[in-house]
Tab-separated table of C-alpha atoms and ligand atoms in Angstrom:
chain	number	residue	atom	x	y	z
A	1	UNK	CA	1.491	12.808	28.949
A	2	UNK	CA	-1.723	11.094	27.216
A	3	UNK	CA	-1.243	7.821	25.842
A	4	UNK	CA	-2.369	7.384	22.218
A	5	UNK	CA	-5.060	5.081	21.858
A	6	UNK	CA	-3.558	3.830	18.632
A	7	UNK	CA	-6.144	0.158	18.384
A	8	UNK	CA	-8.755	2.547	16.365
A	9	UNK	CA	-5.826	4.027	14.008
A	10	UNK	CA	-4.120	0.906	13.298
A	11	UNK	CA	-7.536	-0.800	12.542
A	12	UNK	CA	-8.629	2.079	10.131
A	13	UNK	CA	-5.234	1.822	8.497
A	14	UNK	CA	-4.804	-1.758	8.062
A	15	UNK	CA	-8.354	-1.900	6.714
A	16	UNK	CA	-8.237	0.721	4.038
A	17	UNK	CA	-4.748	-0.713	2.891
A	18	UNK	CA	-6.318	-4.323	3.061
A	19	UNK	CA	-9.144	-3.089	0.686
A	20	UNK	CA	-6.665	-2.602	-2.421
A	21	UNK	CA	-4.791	-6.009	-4.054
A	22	UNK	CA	-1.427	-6.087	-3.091
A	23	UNK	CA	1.083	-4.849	-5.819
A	24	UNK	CA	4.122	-6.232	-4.178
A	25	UNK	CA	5.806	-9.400	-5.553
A	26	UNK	CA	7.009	-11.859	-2.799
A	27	UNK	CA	10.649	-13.094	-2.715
A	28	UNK	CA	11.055	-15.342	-5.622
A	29	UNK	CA	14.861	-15.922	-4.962
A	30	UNK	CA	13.932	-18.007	-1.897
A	31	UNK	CA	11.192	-20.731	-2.993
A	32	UNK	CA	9.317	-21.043	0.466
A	33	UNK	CA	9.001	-17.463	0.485
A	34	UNK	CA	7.832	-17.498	-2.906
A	35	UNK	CA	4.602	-19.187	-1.893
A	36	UNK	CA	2.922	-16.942	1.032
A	37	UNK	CA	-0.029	-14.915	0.285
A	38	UNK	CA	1.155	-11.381	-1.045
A	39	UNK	CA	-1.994	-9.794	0.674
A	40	UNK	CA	-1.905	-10.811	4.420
A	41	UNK	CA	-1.208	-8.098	6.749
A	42	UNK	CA	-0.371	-7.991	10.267
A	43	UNK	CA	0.458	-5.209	12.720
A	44	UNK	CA	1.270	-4.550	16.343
A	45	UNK	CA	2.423	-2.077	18.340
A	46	UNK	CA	3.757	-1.775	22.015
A	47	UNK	CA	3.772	1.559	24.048
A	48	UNK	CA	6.189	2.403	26.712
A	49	UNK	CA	4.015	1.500	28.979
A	50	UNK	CA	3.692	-2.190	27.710
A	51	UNK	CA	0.409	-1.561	26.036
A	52	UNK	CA	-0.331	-3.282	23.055
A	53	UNK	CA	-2.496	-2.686	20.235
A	54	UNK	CA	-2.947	-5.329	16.961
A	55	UNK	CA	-4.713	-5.831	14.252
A	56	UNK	CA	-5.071	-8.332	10.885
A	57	UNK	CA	-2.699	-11.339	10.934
A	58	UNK	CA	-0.179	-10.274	13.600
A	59	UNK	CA	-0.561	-13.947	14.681
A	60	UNK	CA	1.072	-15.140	11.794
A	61	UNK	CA	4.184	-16.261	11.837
A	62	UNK	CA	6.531	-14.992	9.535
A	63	UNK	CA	11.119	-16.126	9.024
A	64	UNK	CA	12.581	-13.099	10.510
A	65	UNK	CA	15.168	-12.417	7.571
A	66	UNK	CA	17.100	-9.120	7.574
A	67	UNK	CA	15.415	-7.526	10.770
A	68	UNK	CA	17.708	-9.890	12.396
A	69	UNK	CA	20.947	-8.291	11.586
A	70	UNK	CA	19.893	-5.901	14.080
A	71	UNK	CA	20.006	-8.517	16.837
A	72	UNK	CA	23.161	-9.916	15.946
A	73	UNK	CA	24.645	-6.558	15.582
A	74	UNK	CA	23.886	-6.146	18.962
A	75	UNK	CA	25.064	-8.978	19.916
A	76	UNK	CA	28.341	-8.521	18.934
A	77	UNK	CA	28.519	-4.597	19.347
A	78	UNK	CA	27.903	-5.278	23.210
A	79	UNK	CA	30.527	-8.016	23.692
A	80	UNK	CA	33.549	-6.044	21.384
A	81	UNK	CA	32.565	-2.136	21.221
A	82	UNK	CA	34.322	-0.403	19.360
A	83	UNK	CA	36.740	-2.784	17.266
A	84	UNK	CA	33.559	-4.124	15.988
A	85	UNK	CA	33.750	-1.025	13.617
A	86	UNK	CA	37.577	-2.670	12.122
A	87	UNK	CA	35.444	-5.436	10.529
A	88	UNK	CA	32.162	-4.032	9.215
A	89	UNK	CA	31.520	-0.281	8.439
A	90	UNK	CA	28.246	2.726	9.803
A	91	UNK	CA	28.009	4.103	6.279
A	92	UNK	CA	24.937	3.867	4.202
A	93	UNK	CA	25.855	2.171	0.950
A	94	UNK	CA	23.152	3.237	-1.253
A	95	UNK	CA	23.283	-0.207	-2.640
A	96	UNK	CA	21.018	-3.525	-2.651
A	97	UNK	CA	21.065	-5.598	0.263
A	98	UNK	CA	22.835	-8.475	-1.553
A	99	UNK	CA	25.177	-6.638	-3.626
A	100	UNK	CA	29.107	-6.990	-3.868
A	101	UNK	CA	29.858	-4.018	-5.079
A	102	UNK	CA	31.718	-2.184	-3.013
A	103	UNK	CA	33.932	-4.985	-1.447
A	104	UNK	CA	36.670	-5.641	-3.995
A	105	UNK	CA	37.965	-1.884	-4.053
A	106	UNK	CA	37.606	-1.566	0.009
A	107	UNK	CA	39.726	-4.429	1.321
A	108	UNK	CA	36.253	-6.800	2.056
A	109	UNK	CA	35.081	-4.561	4.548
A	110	UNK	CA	31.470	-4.082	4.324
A	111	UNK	CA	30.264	-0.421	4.806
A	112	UNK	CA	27.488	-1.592	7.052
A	113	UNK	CA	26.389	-4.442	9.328
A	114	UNK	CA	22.585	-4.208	7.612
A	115	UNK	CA	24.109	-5.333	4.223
A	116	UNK	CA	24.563	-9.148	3.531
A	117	UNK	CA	28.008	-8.838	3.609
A	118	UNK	CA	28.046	-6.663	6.950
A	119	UNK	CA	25.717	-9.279	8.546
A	120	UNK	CA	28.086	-12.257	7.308
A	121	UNK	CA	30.905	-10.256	8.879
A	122	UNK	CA	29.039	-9.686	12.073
A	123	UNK	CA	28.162	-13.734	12.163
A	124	UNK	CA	31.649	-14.384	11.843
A	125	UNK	CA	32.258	-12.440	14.667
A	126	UNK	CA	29.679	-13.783	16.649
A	127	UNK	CA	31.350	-17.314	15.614
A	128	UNK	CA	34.306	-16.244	17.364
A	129	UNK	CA	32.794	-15.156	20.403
A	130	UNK	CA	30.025	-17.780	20.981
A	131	UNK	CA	30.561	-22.022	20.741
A	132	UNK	CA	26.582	-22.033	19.720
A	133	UNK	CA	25.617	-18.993	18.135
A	134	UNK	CA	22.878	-19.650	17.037
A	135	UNK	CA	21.663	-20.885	20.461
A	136	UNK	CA	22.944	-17.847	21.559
A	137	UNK	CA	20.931	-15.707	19.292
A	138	UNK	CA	17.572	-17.881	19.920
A	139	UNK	CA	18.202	-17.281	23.744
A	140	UNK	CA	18.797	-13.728	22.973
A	141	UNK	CA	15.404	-13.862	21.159
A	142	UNK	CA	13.033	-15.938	23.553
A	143	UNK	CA	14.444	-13.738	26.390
A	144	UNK	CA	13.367	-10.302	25.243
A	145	UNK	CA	10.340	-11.876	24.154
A	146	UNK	CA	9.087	-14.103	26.187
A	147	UNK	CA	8.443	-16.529	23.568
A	148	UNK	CA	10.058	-19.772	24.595
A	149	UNK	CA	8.993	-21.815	21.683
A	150	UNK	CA	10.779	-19.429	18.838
A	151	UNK	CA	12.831	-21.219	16.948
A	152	UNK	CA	14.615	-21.564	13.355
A	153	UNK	CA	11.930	-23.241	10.501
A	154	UNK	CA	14.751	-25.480	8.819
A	155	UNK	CA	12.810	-25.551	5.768
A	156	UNK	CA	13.260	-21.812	5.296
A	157	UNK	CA	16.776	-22.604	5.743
A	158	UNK	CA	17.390	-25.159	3.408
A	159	UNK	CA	15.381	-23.244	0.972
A	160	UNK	CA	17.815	-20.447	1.661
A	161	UNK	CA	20.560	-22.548	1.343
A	162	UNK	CA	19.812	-24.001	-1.934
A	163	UNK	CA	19.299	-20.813	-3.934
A	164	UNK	CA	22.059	-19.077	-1.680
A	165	UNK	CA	24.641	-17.609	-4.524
A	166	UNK	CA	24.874	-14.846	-4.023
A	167	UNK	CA	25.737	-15.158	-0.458
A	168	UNK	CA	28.465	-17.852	-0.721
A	169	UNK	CA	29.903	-15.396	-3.426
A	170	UNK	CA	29.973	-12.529	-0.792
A	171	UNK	CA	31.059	-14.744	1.642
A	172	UNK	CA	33.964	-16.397	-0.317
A	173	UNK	CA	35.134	-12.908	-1.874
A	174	UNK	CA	35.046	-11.414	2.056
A	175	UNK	CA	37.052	-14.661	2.872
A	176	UNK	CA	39.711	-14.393	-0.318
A	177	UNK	CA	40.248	-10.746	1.367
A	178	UNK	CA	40.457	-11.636	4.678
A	179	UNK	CA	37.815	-10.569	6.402
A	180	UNK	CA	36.121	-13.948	7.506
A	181	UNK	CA	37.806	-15.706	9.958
A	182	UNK	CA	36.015	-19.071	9.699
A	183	UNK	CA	34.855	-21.902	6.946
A	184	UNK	CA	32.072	-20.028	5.006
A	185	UNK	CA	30.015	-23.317	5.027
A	186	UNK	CA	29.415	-23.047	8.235
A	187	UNK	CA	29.290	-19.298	8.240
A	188	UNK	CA	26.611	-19.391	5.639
A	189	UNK	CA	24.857	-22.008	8.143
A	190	UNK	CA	24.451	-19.687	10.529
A	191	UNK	CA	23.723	-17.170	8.523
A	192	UNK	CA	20.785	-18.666	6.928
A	193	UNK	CA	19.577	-20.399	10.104
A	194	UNK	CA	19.562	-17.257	12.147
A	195	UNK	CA	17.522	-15.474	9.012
A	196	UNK	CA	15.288	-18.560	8.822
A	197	UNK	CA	14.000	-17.930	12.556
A	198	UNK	CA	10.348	-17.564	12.749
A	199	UNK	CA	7.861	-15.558	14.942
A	200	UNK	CA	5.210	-13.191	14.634
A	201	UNK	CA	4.539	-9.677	15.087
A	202	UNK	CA	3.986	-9.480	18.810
A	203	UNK	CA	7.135	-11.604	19.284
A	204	UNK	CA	8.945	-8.925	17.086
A	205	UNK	CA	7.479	-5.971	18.987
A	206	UNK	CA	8.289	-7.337	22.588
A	207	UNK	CA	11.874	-8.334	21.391
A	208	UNK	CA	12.780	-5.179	19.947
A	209	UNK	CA	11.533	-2.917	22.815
A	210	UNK	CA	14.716	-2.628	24.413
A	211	UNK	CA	15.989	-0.149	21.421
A	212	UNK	CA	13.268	2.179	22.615
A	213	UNK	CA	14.056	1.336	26.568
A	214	UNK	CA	17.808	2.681	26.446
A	215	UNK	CA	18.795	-0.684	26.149
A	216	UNK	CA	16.675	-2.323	29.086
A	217	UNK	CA	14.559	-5.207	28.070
A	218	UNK	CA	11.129	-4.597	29.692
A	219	UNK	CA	10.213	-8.494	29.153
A	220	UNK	CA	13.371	-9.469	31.473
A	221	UNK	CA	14.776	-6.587	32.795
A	222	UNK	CA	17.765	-6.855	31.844
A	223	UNK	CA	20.644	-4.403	29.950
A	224	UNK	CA	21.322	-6.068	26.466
A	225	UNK	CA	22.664	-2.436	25.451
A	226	UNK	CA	23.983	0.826	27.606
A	227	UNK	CA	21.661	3.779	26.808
A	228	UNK	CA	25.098	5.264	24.426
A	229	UNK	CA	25.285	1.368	22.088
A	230	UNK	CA	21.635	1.655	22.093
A	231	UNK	CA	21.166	4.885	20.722
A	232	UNK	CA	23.834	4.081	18.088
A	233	UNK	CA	22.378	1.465	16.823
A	234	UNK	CA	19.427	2.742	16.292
A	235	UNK	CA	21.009	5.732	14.273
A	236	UNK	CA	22.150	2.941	12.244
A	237	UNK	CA	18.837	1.465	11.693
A	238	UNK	CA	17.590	4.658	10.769
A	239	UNK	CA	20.494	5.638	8.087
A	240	UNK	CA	21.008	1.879	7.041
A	241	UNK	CA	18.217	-0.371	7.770
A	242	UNK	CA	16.298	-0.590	4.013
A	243	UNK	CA	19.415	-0.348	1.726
A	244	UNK	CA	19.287	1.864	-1.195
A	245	UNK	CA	15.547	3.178	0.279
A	246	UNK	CA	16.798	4.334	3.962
A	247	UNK	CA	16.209	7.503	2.964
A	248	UNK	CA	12.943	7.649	1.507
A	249	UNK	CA	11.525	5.538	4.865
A	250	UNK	CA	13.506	8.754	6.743
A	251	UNK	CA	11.777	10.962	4.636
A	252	UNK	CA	8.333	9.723	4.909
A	253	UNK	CA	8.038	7.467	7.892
A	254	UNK	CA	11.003	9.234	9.831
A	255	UNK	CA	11.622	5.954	12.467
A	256	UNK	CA	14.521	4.172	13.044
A	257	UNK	CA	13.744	0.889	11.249
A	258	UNK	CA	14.691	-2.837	9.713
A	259	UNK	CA	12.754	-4.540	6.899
A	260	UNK	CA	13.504	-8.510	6.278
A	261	UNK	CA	12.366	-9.985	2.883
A	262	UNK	CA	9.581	-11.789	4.486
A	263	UNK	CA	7.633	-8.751	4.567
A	264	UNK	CA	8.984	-7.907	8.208
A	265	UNK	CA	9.625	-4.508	9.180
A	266	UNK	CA	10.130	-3.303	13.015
A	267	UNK	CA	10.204	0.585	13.818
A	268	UNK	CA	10.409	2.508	17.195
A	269	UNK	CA	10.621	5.928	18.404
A	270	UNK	CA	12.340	5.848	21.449
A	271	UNK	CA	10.666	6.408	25.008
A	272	UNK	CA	7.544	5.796	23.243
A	273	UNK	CA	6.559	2.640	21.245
A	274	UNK	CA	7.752	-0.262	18.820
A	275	UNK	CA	5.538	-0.869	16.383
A	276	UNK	CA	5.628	-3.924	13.964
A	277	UNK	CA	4.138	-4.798	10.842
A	278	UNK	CA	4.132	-7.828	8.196
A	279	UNK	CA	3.013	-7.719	4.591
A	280	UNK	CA	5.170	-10.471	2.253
A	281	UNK	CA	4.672	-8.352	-1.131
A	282	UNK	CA	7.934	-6.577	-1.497
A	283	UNK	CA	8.735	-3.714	-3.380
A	284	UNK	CA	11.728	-3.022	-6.390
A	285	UNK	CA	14.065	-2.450	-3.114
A	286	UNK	CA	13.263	-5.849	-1.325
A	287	UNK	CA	11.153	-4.221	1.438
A	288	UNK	CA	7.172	-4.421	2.032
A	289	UNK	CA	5.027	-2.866	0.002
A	290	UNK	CA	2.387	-2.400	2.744
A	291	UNK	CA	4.420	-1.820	5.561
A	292	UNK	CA	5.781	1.303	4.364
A	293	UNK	CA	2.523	2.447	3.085
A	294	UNK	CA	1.110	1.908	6.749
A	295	UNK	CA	4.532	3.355	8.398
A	296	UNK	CA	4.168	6.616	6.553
A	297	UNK	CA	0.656	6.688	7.075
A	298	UNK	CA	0.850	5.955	10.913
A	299	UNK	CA	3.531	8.704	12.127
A	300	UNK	CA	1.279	10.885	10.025
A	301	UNK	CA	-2.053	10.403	11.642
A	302	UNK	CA	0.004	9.907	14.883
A	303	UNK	CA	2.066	12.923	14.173
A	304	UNK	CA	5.145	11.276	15.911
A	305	UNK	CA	8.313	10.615	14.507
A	306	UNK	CA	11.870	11.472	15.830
A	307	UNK	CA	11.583	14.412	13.468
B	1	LIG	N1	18.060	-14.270	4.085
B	1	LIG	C1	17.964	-13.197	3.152
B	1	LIG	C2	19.176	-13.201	2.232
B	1	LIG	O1	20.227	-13.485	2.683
B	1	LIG	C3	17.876	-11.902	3.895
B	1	LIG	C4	17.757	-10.714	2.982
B	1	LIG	C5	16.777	-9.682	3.464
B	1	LIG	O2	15.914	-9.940	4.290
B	1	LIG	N2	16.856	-8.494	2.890
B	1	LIG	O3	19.093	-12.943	1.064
């Protein structure tokens, strides 16, 4: 098979997107992420052959947010299997990422691990598992990507932290049901912290490349998933991973994928590339602006999806 040269694509993209003021509003509901520049952009993608092709500010670095519940949903998928699916749900909830609406009528059991709640659920787990989670997450993370210096920015955290209501209320209403095992104070530490992680886009790419190795990282070699846990989650990504918009980024980018409030989104087709972007305007739905208009526009001029 040819590879794609994709370096002239992504280029052409990025600049005709770049050329047009960004719409997208940044998230307001965490003050340091308030602040970025709405109209950086930066992209990268990595081929199954460990090519890689980048363009605008993929250097940047950017707090992980949401595209991390991926990581720790591995994390704990690999250690319990199957009774992982007792505590958080595979469903697509057709709701916001933060929202509690579901949990009161179904016993505190989040419908999916890409939700706020399902993520709290799956930290709690990890909590349970792990003395240092977080150090267990970071190693997880400079592992796959090589990156020894990635680490948490603490003043994303706090910043988190301080503004963080909705959270404690899902984590306290998940607790009063009995569904969190440990203090929520802590919980919510970790929880914030391992959103609050920082990296760029070629740090994002090189981590997430074992989803479209069956599992194997490429970086280290290693299994973090069997080829069966891998492809599941990455059905989950596709039917889960931007809330209440998963279908529309089926429908036009057709990629499994996970956005993060930053402006972080990671996609992949697997056997053939990961392909990260990072644009901080979001959209009504919490998810970038310009990453979805470059998604959609890539697997188009690429013509490759898992469609
Ligand atoms: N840290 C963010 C929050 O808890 C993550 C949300 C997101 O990226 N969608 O609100």
């Amino acid at each position: 098979m040819t590879a794609i040269d994709y370096q002239q694509i992504i280029e052409q993209l990025h600049h005709s997107l770049s050329a047009v003021e960004a719409t997208g509003e940044t998230a307001d509901y965490i003050p340091e992420l308030a602040q970025v520049d709405a109209n950086q952009m930066g992209v990268y993608v990595l081929d199954q052959q460990g090519r890689c092709y980048q363009t605008g500010d993929w250097q940047q670095t950017f707090s992980i947010q949401s595209v991390v519940k991926v990581l720790t949903l591995c994390m704990a998928y690999s250690e319990l299997g199957t009774a992982l699916w007792q505590r958080v749900g595979m469903e697509p909830s057709g709701t916001p990422f933060n929202s509690l609406g579901h949990l009161e009528h179904e016993q505190g059991v989040p419908r999916n691990p890409f939700s706020n709640a399902g993520a709290l659920v799956v930290c709690d787990v990890l909590m349970g598992l792990y003395d240092d989670p977080l150090a267990a997450l970071l190693g997880l993370i400079r592992q796959t990507s090589g990156n020894p210096e990635i680490d948490v920015n603490p003043v994303v955290a706090e910043s988190e932290k301080s503004e963080g209501h909705r959270n404690m209320a899902l984590a306290h209403l998940m607790k009063s049901l009995g569904n969190i095992n440990h203090d929520v104070d802590d919980l919510l530490d970790f929880y914030f912290n391992a959103c609050s992680i920082t990296l760029n886009c070629q740090d994002l790419a090189k981590t997430f490349a074992f989803l479209a190795h069956r599992g194997r990282c490429p970086q280290s070699d290693q299994h973090i998933l069997d080829n069966s846990q891998s492809k599941r989650i990455n059905a989950i990504m596709l039917t889960c991973g931007f809330y209440d918009e998963a279908g529309d980024f089926a429908f036009k980018v057709g990629l499994p994928g996970k956005s993060g409030v930053s402006g972080a989104i990671v996609a992949l087709l697997p056997g053939h590339f990961v392909v990260t972007t990072w644009s901080p305007g979001l959209n009504a739905k919490g998810n970038s602006q310009r990453g979805l208009q470059f998604l959609e526009a890539f697997t188009t001029e690429t013509g490759q999806s898992i469609f």
